[in-house]
Tab-separated table of N, CA, C and O in Angstrom:
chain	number	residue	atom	x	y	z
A	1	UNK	N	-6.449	-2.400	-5.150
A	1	UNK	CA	-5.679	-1.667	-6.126
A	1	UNK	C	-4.712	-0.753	-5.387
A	1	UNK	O	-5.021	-0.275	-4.295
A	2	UNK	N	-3.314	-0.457	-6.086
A	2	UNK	CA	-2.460	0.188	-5.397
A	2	UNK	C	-1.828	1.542	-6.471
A	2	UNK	O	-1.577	1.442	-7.672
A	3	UNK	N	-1.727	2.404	-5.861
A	3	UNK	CA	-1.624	3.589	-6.907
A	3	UNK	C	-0.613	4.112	-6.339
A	3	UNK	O	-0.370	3.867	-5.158
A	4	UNK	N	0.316	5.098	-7.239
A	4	UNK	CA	1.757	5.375	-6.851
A	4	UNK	C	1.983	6.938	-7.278
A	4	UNK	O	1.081	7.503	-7.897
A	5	UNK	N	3.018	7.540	-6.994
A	5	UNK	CA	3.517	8.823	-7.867
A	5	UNK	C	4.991	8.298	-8.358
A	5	UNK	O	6.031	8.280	-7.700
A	6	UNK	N	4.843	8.017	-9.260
A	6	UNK	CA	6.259	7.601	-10.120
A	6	UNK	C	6.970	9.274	-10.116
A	6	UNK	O	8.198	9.351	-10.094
A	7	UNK	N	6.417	10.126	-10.131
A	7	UNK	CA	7.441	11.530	-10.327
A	7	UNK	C	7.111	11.705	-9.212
A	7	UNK	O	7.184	12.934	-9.217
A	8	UNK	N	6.761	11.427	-8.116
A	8	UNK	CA	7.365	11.992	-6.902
A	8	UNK	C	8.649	10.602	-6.047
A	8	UNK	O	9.513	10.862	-5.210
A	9	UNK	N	8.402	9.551	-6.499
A	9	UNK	CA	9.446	8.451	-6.312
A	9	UNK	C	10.693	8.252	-6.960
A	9	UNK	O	11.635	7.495	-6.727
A	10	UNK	N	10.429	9.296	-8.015
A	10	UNK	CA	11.724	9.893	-9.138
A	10	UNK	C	12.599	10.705	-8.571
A	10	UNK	O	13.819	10.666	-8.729
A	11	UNK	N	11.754	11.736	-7.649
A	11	UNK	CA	12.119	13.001	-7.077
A	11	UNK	C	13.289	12.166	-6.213
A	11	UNK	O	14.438	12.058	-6.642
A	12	UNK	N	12.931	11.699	-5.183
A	12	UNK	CA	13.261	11.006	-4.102
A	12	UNK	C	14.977	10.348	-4.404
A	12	UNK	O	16.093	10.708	-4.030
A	13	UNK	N	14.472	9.246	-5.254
A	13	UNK	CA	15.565	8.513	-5.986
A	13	UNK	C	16.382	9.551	-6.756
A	13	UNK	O	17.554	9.222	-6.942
A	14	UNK	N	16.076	10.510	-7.149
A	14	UNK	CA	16.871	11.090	-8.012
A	14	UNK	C	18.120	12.353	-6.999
A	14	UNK	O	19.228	12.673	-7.428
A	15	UNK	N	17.378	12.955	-5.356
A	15	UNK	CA	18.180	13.057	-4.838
A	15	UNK	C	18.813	12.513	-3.856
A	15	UNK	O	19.383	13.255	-3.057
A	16	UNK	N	18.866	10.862	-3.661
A	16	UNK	CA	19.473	10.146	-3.230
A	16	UNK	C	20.839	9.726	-3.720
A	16	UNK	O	21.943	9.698	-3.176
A	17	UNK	N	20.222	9.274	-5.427
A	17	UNK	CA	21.447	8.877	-6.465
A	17	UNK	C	22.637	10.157	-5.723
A	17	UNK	O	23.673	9.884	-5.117
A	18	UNK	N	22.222	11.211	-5.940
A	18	UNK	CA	22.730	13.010	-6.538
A	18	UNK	C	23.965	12.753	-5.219
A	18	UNK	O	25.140	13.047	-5.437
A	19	UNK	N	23.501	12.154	-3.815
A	19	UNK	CA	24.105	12.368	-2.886
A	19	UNK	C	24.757	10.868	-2.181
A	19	UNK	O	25.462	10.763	-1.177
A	20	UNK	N	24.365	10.043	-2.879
A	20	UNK	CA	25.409	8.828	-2.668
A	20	UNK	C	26.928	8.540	-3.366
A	20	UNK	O	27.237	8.974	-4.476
A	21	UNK	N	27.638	7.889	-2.678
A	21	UNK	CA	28.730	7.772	-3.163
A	21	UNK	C	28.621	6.870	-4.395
A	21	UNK	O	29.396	7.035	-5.337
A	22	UNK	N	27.753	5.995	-4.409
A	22	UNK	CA	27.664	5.192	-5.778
A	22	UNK	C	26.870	5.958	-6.947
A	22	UNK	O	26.756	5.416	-8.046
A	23	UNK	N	26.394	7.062	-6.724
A	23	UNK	CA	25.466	8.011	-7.907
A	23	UNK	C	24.520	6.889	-8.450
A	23	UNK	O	24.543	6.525	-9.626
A	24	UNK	N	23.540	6.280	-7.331
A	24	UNK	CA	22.471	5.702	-7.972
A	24	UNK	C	21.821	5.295	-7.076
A	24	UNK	O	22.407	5.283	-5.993
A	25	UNK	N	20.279	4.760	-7.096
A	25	UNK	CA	19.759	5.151	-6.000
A	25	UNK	C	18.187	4.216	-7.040
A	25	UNK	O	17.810	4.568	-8.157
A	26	UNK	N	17.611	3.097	-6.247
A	26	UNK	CA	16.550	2.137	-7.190
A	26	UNK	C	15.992	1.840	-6.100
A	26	UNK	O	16.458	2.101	-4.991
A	27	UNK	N	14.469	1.008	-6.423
A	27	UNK	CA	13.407	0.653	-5.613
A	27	UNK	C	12.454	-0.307	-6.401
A	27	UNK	O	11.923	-0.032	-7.477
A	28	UNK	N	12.319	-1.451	-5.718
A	28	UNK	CA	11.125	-2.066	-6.995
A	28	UNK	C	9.646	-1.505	-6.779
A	28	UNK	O	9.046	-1.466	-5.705
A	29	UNK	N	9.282	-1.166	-7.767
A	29	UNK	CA	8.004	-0.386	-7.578
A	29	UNK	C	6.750	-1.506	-8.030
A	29	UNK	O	5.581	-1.131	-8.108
A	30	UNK	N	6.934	-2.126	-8.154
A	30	UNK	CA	5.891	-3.642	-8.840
A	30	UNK	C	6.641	-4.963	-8.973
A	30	UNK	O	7.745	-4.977	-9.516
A	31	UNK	N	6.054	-6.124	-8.474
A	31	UNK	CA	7.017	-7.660	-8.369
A	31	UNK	C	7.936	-7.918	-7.782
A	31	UNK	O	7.948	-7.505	-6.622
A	32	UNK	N	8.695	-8.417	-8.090
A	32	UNK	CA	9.959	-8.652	-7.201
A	32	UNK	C	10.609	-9.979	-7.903
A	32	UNK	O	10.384	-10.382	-9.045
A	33	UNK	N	11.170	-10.351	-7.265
A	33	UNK	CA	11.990	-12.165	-7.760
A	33	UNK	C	11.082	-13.030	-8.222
A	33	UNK	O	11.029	-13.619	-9.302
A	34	UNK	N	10.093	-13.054	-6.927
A	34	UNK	CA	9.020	-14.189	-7.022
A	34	UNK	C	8.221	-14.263	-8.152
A	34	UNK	O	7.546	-15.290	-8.223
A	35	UNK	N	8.090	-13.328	-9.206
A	35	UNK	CA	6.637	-12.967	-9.719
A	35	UNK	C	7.608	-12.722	-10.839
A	35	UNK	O	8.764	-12.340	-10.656
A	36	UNK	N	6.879	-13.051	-12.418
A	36	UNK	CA	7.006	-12.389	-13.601
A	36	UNK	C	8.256	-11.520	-13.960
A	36	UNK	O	9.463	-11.359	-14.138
A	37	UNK	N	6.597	-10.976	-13.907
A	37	UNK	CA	6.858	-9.150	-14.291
A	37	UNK	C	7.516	-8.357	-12.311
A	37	UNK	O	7.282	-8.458	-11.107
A	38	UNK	N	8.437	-7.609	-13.350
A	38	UNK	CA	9.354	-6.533	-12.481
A	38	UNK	C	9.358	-5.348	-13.025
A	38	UNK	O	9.575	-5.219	-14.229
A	39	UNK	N	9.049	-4.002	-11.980
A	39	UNK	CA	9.298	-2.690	-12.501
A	39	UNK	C	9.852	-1.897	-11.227
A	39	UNK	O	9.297	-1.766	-10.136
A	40	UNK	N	11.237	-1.344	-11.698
A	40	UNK	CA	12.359	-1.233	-11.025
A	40	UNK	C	12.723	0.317	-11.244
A	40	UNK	O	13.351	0.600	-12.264
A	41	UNK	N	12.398	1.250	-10.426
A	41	UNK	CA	12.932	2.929	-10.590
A	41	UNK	C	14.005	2.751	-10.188
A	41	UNK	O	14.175	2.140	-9.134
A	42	UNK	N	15.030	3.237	-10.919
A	42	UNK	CA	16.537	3.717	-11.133
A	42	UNK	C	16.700	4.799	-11.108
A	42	UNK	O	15.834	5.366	-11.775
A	43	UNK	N	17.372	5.441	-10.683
A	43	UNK	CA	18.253	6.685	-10.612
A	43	UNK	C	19.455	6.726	-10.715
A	43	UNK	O	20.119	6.097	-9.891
A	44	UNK	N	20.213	7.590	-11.913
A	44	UNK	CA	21.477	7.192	-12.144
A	44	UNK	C	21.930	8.976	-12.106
A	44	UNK	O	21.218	9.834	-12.627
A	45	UNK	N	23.118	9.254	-11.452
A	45	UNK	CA	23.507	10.579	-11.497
A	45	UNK	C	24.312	10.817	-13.068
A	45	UNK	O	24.257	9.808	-13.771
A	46	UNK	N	24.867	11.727	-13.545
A	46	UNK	CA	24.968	11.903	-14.712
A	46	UNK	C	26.645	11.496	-14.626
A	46	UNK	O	27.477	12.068	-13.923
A	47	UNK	N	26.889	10.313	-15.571
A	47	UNK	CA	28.273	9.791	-15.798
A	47	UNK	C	28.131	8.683	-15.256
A	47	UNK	O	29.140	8.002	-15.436
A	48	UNK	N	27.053	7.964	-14.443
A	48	UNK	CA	27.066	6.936	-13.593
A	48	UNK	C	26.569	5.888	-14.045
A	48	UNK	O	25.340	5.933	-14.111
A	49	UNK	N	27.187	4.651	-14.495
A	49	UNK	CA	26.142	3.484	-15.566
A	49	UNK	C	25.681	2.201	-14.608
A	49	UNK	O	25.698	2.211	-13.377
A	50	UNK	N	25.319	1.234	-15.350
A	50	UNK	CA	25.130	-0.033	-14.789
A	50	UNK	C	25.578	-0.868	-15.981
A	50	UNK	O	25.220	-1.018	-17.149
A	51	UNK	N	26.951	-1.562	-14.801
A	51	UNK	CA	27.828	-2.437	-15.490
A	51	UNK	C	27.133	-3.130	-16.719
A	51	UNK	O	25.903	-3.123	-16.669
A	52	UNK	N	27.547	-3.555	-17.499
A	52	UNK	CA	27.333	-4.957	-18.432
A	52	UNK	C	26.713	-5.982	-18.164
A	52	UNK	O	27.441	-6.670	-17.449
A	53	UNK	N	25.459	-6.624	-18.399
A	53	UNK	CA	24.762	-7.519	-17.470
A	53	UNK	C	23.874	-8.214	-18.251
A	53	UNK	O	23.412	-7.412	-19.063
A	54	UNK	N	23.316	-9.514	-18.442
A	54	UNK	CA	22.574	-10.514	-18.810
A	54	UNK	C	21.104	-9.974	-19.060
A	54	UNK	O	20.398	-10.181	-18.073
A	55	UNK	N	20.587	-9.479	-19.875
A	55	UNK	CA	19.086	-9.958	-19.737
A	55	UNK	C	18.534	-10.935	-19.195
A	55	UNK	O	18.953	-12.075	-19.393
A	56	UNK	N	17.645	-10.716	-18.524
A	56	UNK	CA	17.116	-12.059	-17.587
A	56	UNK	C	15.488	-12.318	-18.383
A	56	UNK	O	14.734	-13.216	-18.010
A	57	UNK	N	15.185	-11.449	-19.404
A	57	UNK	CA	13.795	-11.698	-19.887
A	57	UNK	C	13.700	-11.038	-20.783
A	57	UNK	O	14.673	-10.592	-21.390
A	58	UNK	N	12.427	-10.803	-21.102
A	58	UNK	CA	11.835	-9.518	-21.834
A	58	UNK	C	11.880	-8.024	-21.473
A	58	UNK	O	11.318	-7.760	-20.410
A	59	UNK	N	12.405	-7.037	-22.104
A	59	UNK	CA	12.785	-5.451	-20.751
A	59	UNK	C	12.612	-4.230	-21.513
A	59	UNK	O	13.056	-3.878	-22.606
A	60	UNK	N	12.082	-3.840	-20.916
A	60	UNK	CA	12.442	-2.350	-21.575
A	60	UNK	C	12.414	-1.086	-20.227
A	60	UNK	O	11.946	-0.948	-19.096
A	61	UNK	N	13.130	-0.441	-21.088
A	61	UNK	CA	13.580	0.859	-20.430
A	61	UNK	C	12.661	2.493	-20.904
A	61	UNK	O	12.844	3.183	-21.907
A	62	UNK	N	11.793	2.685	-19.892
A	62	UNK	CA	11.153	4.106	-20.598
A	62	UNK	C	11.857	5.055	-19.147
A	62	UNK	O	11.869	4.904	-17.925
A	63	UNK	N	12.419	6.122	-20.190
A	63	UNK	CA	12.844	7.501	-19.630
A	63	UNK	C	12.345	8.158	-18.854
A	63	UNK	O	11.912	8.979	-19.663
A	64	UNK	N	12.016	8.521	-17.930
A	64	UNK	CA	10.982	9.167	-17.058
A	64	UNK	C	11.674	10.896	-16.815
A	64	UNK	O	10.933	11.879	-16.832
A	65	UNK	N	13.314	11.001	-16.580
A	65	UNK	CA	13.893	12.307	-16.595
A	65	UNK	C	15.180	11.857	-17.213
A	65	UNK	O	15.523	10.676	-17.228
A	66	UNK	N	15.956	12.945	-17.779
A	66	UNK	CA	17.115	12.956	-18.055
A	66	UNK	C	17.119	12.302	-19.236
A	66	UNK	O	16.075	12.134	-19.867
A	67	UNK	N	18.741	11.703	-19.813
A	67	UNK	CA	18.862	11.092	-21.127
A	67	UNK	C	19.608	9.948	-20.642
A	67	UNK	O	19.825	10.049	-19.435
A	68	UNK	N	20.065	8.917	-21.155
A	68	UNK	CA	20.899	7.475	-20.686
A	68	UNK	C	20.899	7.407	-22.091
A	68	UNK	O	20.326	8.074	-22.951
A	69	UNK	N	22.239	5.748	-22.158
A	69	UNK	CA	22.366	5.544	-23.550
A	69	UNK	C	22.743	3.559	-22.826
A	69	UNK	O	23.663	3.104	-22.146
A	70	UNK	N	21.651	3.008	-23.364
A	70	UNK	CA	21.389	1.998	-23.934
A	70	UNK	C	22.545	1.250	-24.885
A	70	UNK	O	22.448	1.538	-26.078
A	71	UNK	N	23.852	0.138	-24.454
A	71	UNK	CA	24.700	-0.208	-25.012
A	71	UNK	C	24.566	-2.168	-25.227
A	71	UNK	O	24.214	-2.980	-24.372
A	72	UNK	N	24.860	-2.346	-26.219
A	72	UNK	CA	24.522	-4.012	-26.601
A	72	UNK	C	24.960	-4.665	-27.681
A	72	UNK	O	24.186	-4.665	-28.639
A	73	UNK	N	26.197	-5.342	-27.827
A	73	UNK	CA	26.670	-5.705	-28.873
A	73	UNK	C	26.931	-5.100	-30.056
A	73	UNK	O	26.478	-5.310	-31.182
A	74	UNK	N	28.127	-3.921	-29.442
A	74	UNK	CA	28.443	-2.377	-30.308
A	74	UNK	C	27.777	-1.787	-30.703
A	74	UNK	O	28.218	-0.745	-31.188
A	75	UNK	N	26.420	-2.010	-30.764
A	75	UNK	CA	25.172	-0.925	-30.692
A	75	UNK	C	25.245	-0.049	-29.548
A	75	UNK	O	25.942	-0.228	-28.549
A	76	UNK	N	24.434	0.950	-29.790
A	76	UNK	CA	24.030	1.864	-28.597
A	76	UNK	C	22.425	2.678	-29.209
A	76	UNK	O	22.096	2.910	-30.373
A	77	UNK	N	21.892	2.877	-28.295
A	77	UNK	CA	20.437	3.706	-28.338
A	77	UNK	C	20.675	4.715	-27.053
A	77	UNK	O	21.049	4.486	-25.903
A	78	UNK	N	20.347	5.769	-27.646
A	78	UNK	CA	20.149	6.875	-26.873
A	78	UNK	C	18.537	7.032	-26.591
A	78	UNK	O	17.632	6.716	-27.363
A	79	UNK	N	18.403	7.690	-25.084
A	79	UNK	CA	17.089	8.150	-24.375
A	79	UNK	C	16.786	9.260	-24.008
A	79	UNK	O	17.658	9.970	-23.508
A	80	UNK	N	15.732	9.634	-24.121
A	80	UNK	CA	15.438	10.853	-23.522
A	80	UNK	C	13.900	10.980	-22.469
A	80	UNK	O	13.063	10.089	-22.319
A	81	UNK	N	13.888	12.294	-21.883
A	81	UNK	CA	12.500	11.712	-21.370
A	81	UNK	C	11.043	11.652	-22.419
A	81	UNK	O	10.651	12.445	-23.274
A	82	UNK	N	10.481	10.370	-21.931
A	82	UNK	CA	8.992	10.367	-22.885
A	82	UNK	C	9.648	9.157	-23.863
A	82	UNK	O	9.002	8.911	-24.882
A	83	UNK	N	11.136	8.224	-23.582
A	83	UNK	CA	11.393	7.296	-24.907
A	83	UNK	C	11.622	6.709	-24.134
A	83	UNK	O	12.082	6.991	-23.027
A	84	UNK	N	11.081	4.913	-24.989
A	84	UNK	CA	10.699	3.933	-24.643
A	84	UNK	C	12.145	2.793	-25.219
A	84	UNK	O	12.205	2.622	-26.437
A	85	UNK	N	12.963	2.252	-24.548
A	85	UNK	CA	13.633	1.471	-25.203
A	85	UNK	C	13.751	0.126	-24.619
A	85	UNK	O	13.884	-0.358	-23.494
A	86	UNK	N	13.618	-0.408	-26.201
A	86	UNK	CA	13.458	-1.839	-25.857
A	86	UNK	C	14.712	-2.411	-25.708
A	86	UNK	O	15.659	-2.102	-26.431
A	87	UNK	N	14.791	-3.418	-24.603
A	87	UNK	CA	16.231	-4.041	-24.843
A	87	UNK	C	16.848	-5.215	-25.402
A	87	UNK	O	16.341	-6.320	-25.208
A	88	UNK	N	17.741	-5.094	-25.977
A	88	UNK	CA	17.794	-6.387	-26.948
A	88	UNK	C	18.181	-7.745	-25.939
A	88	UNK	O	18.776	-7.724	-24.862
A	89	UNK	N	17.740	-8.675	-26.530
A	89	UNK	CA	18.283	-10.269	-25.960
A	89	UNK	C	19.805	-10.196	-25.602
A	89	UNK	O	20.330	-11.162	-26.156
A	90	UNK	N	20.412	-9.728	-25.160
A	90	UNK	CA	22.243	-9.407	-24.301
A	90	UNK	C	22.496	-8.945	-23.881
A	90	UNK	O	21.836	-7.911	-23.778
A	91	UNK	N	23.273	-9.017	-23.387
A	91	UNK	CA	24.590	-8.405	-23.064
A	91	UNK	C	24.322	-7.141	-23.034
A	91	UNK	O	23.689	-6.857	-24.051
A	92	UNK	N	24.491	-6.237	-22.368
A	92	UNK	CA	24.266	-4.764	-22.401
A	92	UNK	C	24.562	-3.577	-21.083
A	92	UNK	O	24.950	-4.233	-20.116
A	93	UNK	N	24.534	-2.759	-20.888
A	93	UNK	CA	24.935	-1.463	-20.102
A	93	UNK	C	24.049	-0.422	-20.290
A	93	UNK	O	23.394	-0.383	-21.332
A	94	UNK	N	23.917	0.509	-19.361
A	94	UNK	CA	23.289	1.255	-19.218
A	94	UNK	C	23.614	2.418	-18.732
A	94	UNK	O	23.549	2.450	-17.504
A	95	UNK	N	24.129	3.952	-19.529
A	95	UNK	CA	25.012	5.005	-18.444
A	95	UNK	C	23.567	5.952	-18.890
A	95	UNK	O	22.649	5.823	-19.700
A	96	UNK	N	23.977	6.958	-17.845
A	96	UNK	CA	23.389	8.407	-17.506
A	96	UNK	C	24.258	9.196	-18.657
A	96	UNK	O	25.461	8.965	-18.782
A	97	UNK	N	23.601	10.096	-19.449
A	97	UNK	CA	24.202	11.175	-20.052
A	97	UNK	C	23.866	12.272	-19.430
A	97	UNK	O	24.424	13.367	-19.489
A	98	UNK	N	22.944	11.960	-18.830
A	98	UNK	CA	22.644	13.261	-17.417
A	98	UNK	C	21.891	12.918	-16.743
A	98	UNK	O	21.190	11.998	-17.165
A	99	UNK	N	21.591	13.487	-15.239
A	99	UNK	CA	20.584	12.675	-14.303
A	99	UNK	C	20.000	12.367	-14.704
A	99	UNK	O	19.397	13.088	-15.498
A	100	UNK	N	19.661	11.137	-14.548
A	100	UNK	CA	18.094	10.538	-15.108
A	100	UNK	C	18.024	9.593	-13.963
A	100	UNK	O	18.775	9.221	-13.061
A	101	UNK	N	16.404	9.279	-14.508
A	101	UNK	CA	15.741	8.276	-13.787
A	101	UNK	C	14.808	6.983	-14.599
A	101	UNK	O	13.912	7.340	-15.364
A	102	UNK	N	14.966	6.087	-14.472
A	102	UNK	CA	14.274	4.825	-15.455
A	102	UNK	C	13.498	4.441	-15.114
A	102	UNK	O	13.285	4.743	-13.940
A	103	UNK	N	12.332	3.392	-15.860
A	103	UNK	CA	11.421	2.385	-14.945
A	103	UNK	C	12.271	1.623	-15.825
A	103	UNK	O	12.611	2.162	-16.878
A	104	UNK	N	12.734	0.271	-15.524
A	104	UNK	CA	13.191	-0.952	-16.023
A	104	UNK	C	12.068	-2.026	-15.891
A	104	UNK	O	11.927	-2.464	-14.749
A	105	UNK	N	11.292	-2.499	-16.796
A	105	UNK	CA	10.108	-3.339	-17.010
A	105	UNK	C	11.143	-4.677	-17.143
A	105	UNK	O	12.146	-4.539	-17.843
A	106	UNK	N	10.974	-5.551	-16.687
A	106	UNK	CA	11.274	-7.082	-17.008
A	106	UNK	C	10.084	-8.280	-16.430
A	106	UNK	O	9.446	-8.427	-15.387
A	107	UNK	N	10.199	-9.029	-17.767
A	107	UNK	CA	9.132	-10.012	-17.857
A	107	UNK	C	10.198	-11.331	-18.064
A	107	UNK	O	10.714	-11.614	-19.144
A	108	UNK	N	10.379	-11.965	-16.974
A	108	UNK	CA	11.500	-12.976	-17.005
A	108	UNK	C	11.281	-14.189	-17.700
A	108	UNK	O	10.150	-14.631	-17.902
A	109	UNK	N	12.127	-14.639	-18.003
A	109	UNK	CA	11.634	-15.937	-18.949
A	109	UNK	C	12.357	-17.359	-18.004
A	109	UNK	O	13.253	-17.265	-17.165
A	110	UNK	N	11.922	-18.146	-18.279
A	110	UNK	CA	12.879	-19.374	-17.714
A	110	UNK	C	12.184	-18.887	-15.965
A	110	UNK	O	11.605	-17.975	-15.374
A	111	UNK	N	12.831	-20.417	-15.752
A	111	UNK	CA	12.576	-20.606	-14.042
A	111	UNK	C	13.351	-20.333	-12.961
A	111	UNK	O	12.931	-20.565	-11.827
């Protein structure tokens, strides 16, 4: 069994994002390519998104710090910390409304 500090790997990532030129700063914390299931800490500095991009599976996004806003076929969902968002089947983006940090859960489908 392997045990972690997600808020101290938050910490980390979160002043990495703060001090990179790209304002973001991730690590897979469970799986990888090979396997399923993926859980992916993000750190996004505040104003800083992740482009428009394919769902590759099943995903969701829970808040761990800060707020982000969740964008997908002129929808949008807003986050905060302690909220869980699910992501829809598309097309979608992902910005910081202020530092934050994510776990991104994906359960991939297809081969």
């Amino acid at each position: 069994m392997q045990k972690m500090s997600l808020d101290a790997l938050a910490r980390e990532h979160s002043n990495r994002a703060g001090s990179d030129t790209t304002g973001r700063s991730s690590s897979t914390v469970y799986g990888g390519h090979e396997r399923v299931l993926r859980q992916t800490l993000i750190a996004l500095a505040a104003g800083r998104s992740m482009a428009e991009h394919e769902n590759p599976g099943e995903a969701t996004v829970f808040v761990l710090r800060g707020r982000v806003r969740l964008a997908a076929k002129g929808d949008a969902w807003e986050g905060r910390s302690g909220d869980l968002i699910i992501v829809p089947d598309a097309r979608h983006s992902v910005e910081a409304i202020e530092d934050s940090v994510i776990l991104l859960t994906v359960a991939k489908t297809g081969s």
